[in-house]
């Protein structure tokens, strides 16, 4: 734990609590998309039903059996084959990352990541003494030549990727790259953790199958979450892997929190079983699409010419890069003074590079605020 | 993780699912004490209130601020002084154990425990490569001479204790022993984890203040849970420690699950804020008292003379010891065949001794079942 020095995500959440700040820093779903009324009704019905006592009693580490049944069906509809013993419930996707590293990496082990990658992954890996090494990527995904070179050089235990609407870049790997990642990691016996919290939030372009669907040797662990689809506050996710992998991660979870809140699990199950999830996603996606469009339009209008940025087809994030020596770490204080927040891209780099980059989240501010915020950024970064 | 071989708790939960088994093996609260109607009403009210969106949105790692305020008051009423920054919410008491070990122990470190101690603690310590060494105890608590000798011999990082209605023994440490434990651990700079999930379930005898109240140097971390007071299925506990200790454990929790279910947290807060907790405990305690009395009466009637057992003043467990070479591990299969389950005491020993011991839980079976179960045990162990 000594190596975990910063706590950027936590500090970000604290910043968000100042009401005057327009925050593009978080990764929060839109409040408009949080189904309070449905959850209120479901909770009430569940607790007064014959199942009420079981919900408040201890549960099993693998998760509520009836939820697991629904998750197997849901996974199948996503093209992911999984039997009951190849799937476990998680207390949010974050727990999947934690258990994966805890279970499969020892102190000093190398884990390959895309450079840049999800900040919290770097923190978890660091907390277990694992060392993250960045792999190059382009618009189609990880650079396979560099991946193989890094595998040979570092003999890593695992590779971590967010292949669809990546955090932080918003980019999506092509099917060809996914297939190639599976092949090269299988060839060298490297485990892969595929983190997929955003793929259902797609408003344009063609769906790409999860990397796990290209996995022929069982070396890929797939983790996803209902945080962006139903509610992050309930803390429910799940993961899929080989039976032996899931068995080991279940022992890890038993130590960590015994099991996920049964009430949260039963609520998610009712969303799946009652057919509430799909219409809910259908209503949410256009909200995110509109916010993304507003942000991209405003970036074109207000940001300087030397600022290049991704145009995601879904998810929550736009990634920006200054083509000069603009330093987003140095500019951050000025942004806060002007009541706008972003994340300095540097924190997403395994090698602390990326001083000229930043991540912008568009999901938790309405279009009017997005415009005001990007306008403020334009002034700070000097259009 | 490689060192975590067994998974006794998990296997026990699976056993419990067979309806014909009378189980004294678990540590489940009585179903009669699970407040389904109150939780149904509270959840519904919370989610349709102005707070609904915040409950379903991401929260902070330390816990919901309004819950933390109530927890500070609750802790104060238990004699525990804590400021807001000396307290954090946990996803159940189990998480407190996990974060404590993860934060303060490295691979190869020694942790002292009472011999026998809570099985899950042994598993968590093992999962991080820490080595547990048992300390002798008697009816008043840990043997202070042996504790100091073991500190000198093993130079441990920490001591773990369950001083009130201990799991597995049901015993309670005297105030004098608590004070002495604080003094000797402070003298050698050893951290202490005090696990206190059962102390509110007292039906007779005088209350003893938490060990943490005797802590003069800040080396004690106190962890408790609402699992036995409201509901284990909601997964809410909290811990108290020095500000710097809590800060470190919060970073650990951020990596582990980001935060505890906001809905679970808000439900517990309403139990505290609305004054529901104390009357609920007052109603629950006599139920446990009756079950304990039934079990003790039946043990006196049906078990052989060479079986000695504790007479707890609260909590969930009776601990038994055969004064001959009776082997409870060997007898276990016969017990299951006769539809009664206990836990072999051996699993609670850091040194795998205690082959002649067993733990009996009385909280999750009604008096009629308790009588039938103990009668079956009497036959198996040959009165």
Tab-separated table of N, CA and C in Angstrom, chain B residues 186-258:
chain	number	residue	atom	x	y	z
B	186	UNK	N	0.881	-0.892	23.160
B	186	UNK	CA	1.398	0.481	22.998
B	186	UNK	C	2.893	0.514	23.306
B	187	UNK	N	3.268	-0.212	24.351
B	187	UNK	CA	4.677	-0.261	24.770
B	187	UNK	C	5.588	-0.723	23.627
B	188	UNK	N	5.130	-1.705	22.866
B	188	UNK	CA	5.954	-2.246	21.779
B	188	UNK	C	5.577	-1.692	20.400
B	189	UNK	N	4.643	-0.740	20.388
B	189	UNK	CA	4.257	-0.135	19.105
B	189	UNK	C	3.566	-1.090	18.151
B	190	UNK	N	2.725	-1.972	18.714
B	190	UNK	CA	2.001	-2.947	17.885
B	190	UNK	C	0.585	-2.411	17.634
B	191	UNK	N	0.136	-2.444	16.395
B	191	UNK	CA	-1.244	-2.055	16.115
B	191	UNK	C	-2.197	-3.154	16.581
B	192	UNK	N	-3.410	-2.740	16.939
B	192	UNK	CA	-4.430	-3.697	17.368
B	192	UNK	C	-5.674	-3.493	16.506
B	193	UNK	N	-6.236	-4.593	16.023
B	193	UNK	CA	-7.540	-4.516	15.369
B	193	UNK	C	-8.562	-5.130	16.311
B	194	UNK	N	-9.472	-4.277	16.804
B	194	UNK	CA	-10.553	-4.748	17.680
B	194	UNK	C	-11.801	-4.943	16.834
B	195	UNK	N	-12.258	-6.173	16.778
B	195	UNK	CA	-13.431	-6.517	15.965
B	195	UNK	C	-14.618	-6.691	16.919
B	196	UNK	N	-15.645	-5.879	16.735
B	196	UNK	CA	-16.720	-5.825	17.729
B	196	UNK	C	-18.119	-5.885	17.105
B	197	UNK	N	-18.457	-6.995	16.466
B	197	UNK	CA	-19.765	-7.050	15.816
B	197	UNK	C	-20.915	-7.473	16.734
B	198	UNK	N	-20.585	-8.008	17.930
B	198	UNK	CA	-21.624	-8.673	18.732
B	198	UNK	C	-21.996	-7.969	20.028
B	199	UNK	N	-21.236	-6.952	20.450
B	199	UNK	CA	-21.368	-6.467	21.838
B	199	UNK	C	-22.747	-5.921	22.183
B	200	UNK	N	-23.491	-5.424	21.181
B	200	UNK	CA	-24.815	-4.892	21.486
B	200	UNK	C	-25.831	-6.010	21.770
B	201	UNK	N	-25.472	-7.249	21.438
B	201	UNK	CA	-26.388	-8.372	21.670
B	201	UNK	C	-26.129	-8.991	23.042
B	202	UNK	N	-26.250	-8.187	24.102
B	202	UNK	CA	-26.012	-8.658	25.467
B	202	UNK	C	-27.343	-8.784	26.199
B	203	UNK	N	-27.567	-9.957	26.835
B	203	UNK	CA	-28.806	-10.137	27.592
B	203	UNK	C	-28.588	-10.237	29.100
B	204	UNK	N	-27.354	-10.421	29.511
B	204	UNK	CA	-27.095	-10.499	30.956
B	204	UNK	C	-25.661	-10.051	31.235
B	205	UNK	N	-25.394	-9.749	32.492
B	205	UNK	CA	-24.046	-9.320	32.873
B	205	UNK	C	-23.820	-7.850	32.575
B	206	UNK	N	-22.693	-7.335	33.040
B	206	UNK	CA	-22.393	-5.909	32.864
B	206	UNK	C	-21.669	-5.649	31.557
B	207	UNK	N	-22.045	-4.565	30.917
B	207	UNK	CA	-21.383	-4.129	29.701
B	207	UNK	C	-19.909	-3.817	30.004
B	208	UNK	N	-19.020	-4.210	29.089
B	208	UNK	CA	-17.605	-3.849	29.203
B	208	UNK	C	-17.279	-2.912	28.037
B	209	UNK	N	-16.615	-1.797	28.356
B	209	UNK	CA	-16.282	-0.812	27.314
B	209	UNK	C	-15.371	-1.416	26.248
B	210	UNK	N	-15.504	-0.944	25.014
B	210	UNK	CA	-14.605	-1.433	23.967
B	210	UNK	C	-13.139	-1.249	24.356
B	211	UNK	N	-12.302	-2.158	23.908
B	211	UNK	CA	-10.853	-2.071	24.108
B	211	UNK	C	-10.328	-0.718	23.641
B	212	UNK	N	-10.882	-0.219	22.552
B	212	UNK	CA	-10.474	1.073	21.987
B	212	UNK	C	-10.584	2.214	23.010
B	213	UNK	N	-11.517	2.094	23.976
B	213	UNK	CA	-11.664	3.168	24.974
B	213	UNK	C	-10.482	3.197	25.954
B	214	UNK	N	-9.677	2.141	25.971
B	214	UNK	CA	-8.485	2.114	26.832
B	214	UNK	C	-7.214	2.501	26.062
B	215	UNK	N	-7.392	2.840	24.799
B	215	UNK	CA	-6.268	3.128	23.897
B	215	UNK	C	-5.757	4.547	24.141
B	216	UNK	N	-4.528	4.674	24.646
B	216	UNK	CA	-3.986	6.010	24.933
B	216	UNK	C	-3.035	6.516	23.861
B	217	UNK	N	-2.593	5.636	22.966
B	217	UNK	CA	-1.591	6.067	21.983
B	217	UNK	C	-2.125	6.030	20.550
B	218	UNK	N	-3.367	5.612	20.386
B	218	UNK	CA	-3.931	5.590	19.033
B	218	UNK	C	-3.517	4.387	18.215
B	219	UNK	N	-3.101	3.301	18.882
B	219	UNK	CA	-2.663	2.122	18.126
B	219	UNK	C	-3.789	1.127	17.852
B	220	UNK	N	-4.995	1.433	18.379
B	220	UNK	CA	-6.111	0.501	18.192
B	220	UNK	C	-7.042	0.981	17.074
B	221	UNK	N	-7.373	0.079	16.158
B	221	UNK	CA	-8.410	0.329	15.154
B	221	UNK	C	-9.636	-0.486	15.565
B	222	UNK	N	-10.776	0.188	15.641
B	222	UNK	CA	-12.020	-0.440	16.076
B	222	UNK	C	-12.902	-0.664	14.856
B	223	UNK	N	-13.385	-1.887	14.694
B	223	UNK	CA	-14.283	-2.158	13.565
B	223	UNK	C	-15.554	-2.822	14.070
B	224	UNK	N	-16.678	-2.353	13.566
B	224	UNK	CA	-17.954	-2.969	13.923
B	224	UNK	C	-18.861	-2.973	12.699
B	225	UNK	N	-20.034	-3.526	12.854
B	225	UNK	CA	-20.897	-3.769	11.698
B	225	UNK	C	-22.361	-3.754	12.119
B	226	UNK	N	-23.235	-3.461	11.181
B	226	UNK	CA	-24.674	-3.534	11.442
B	226	UNK	C	-25.265	-4.866	10.985
B	227	UNK	N	-24.390	-5.809	10.635
B	227	UNK	CA	-24.866	-7.092	10.122
B	227	UNK	C	-25.716	-7.837	11.137
B	228	UNK	N	-25.327	-7.793	12.417
B	228	UNK	CA	-26.075	-8.522	13.427
B	228	UNK	C	-27.121	-7.637	14.094
B	229	UNK	N	-27.128	-6.354	13.784
B	229	UNK	CA	-28.069	-5.434	14.436
B	229	UNK	C	-29.218	-5.039	13.518
B	230	UNK	N	-28.941	-4.908	12.223
B	230	UNK	CA	-30.003	-4.564	11.270
B	230	UNK	C	-30.109	-5.666	10.216
B	231	UNK	N	-29.045	-5.826	9.423
B	231	UNK	CA	-29.082	-6.797	8.327
B	231	UNK	C	-27.693	-7.051	7.765
B	232	UNK	N	-27.288	-8.322	7.649
B	232	UNK	CA	-26.007	-8.601	6.985
B	232	UNK	C	-26.079	-8.410	5.473
B	233	UNK	N	-27.263	-8.582	4.905
B	233	UNK	CA	-27.427	-8.501	3.451
B	233	UNK	C	-27.151	-7.120	2.891
B	234	UNK	N	-27.256	-6.086	3.747
B	234	UNK	CA	-27.009	-4.713	3.282
B	234	UNK	C	-25.523	-4.381	3.227
B	235	UNK	N	-24.681	-5.129	3.987
B	235	UNK	CA	-23.216	-4.956	3.990
B	235	UNK	C	-22.793	-3.549	4.419
B	236	UNK	N	-23.082	-3.189	5.654
B	236	UNK	CA	-22.626	-1.896	6.182
B	236	UNK	C	-21.970	-2.079	7.546
B	237	UNK	N	-20.762	-1.569	7.668
B	237	UNK	CA	-20.053	-1.501	8.934
B	237	UNK	C	-19.302	-0.185	8.980
B	238	UNK	N	-18.535	0.014	10.032
B	238	UNK	CA	-17.664	1.192	10.052
B	238	UNK	C	-16.462	0.912	10.930
B	239	UNK	N	-15.423	1.721	10.774
B	239	UNK	CA	-14.271	1.586	11.649
B	239	UNK	C	-13.800	2.944	12.134
B	240	UNK	N	-13.088	2.901	13.249
B	240	UNK	CA	-12.578	4.107	13.898
B	240	UNK	C	-11.086	3.917	14.154
B	241	UNK	N	-10.329	4.953	13.879
B	241	UNK	CA	-8.887	4.903	14.147
B	241	UNK	C	-8.311	6.300	14.051
B	242	UNK	N	-7.020	6.403	14.251
B	242	UNK	CA	-6.337	7.688	14.081
B	242	UNK	C	-6.583	8.214	12.662
B	243	UNK	N	-6.592	9.514	12.529
B	243	UNK	CA	-6.876	10.140	11.236
B	243	UNK	C	-5.987	9.574	10.115
B	244	UNK	N	-4.699	9.410	10.415
B	244	UNK	CA	-3.759	8.935	9.402
B	244	UNK	C	-4.043	7.469	9.013
B	245	UNK	N	-4.452	6.688	10.009
B	245	UNK	CA	-4.814	5.287	9.766
B	245	UNK	C	-6.049	5.213	8.860
B	246	UNK	N	-7.044	6.012	9.180
B	246	UNK	CA	-8.287	6.014	8.391
B	246	UNK	C	-8.013	6.521	6.976
B	247	UNK	N	-7.133	7.509	6.875
B	247	UNK	CA	-6.800	8.038	5.549
B	247	UNK	C	-6.200	6.918	4.676
B	248	UNK	N	-5.291	6.155	5.262
B	248	UNK	CA	-4.662	5.064	4.502
B	248	UNK	C	-5.675	3.970	4.146
B	249	UNK	N	-6.521	3.633	5.106
B	249	UNK	CA	-7.516	2.586	4.828
B	249	UNK	C	-8.537	3.066	3.788
B	250	UNK	N	-8.793	4.376	3.759
B	250	UNK	CA	-9.716	4.923	2.758
B	250	UNK	C	-9.149	4.765	1.352
B	251	UNK	N	-7.831	4.983	1.217
B	251	UNK	CA	-7.202	4.766	-0.097
B	251	UNK	C	-7.326	3.293	-0.496
B	252	UNK	N	-7.157	2.408	0.495
B	252	UNK	CA	-7.340	0.980	0.232
B	252	UNK	C	-8.759	0.664	-0.220
B	253	UNK	N	-9.723	1.293	0.434
B	253	UNK	CA	-11.127	1.045	0.071
B	253	UNK	C	-11.457	1.596	-1.317
B	254	UNK	N	-10.850	2.745	-1.634
B	254	UNK	CA	-11.078	3.315	-2.962
B	254	UNK	C	-10.671	2.317	-4.044
B	255	UNK	N	-9.544	1.647	-3.841
B	255	UNK	CA	-9.097	0.619	-4.786
B	255	UNK	C	-10.022	-0.596	-4.765
B	256	UNK	N	-10.553	-0.920	-3.593
B	256	UNK	CA	-11.299	-2.173	-3.430
B	256	UNK	C	-12.698	-2.115	-4.024
B	257	UNK	N	-13.476	-1.078	-3.686
B	257	UNK	CA	-14.852	-1.018	-4.199
B	257	UNK	C	-15.380	0.401	-4.375
B	258	UNK	N	-14.475	1.373	-4.372
B	258	UNK	CA	-14.783	2.794	-4.552
B	258	UNK	C	-15.621	3.341	-3.392
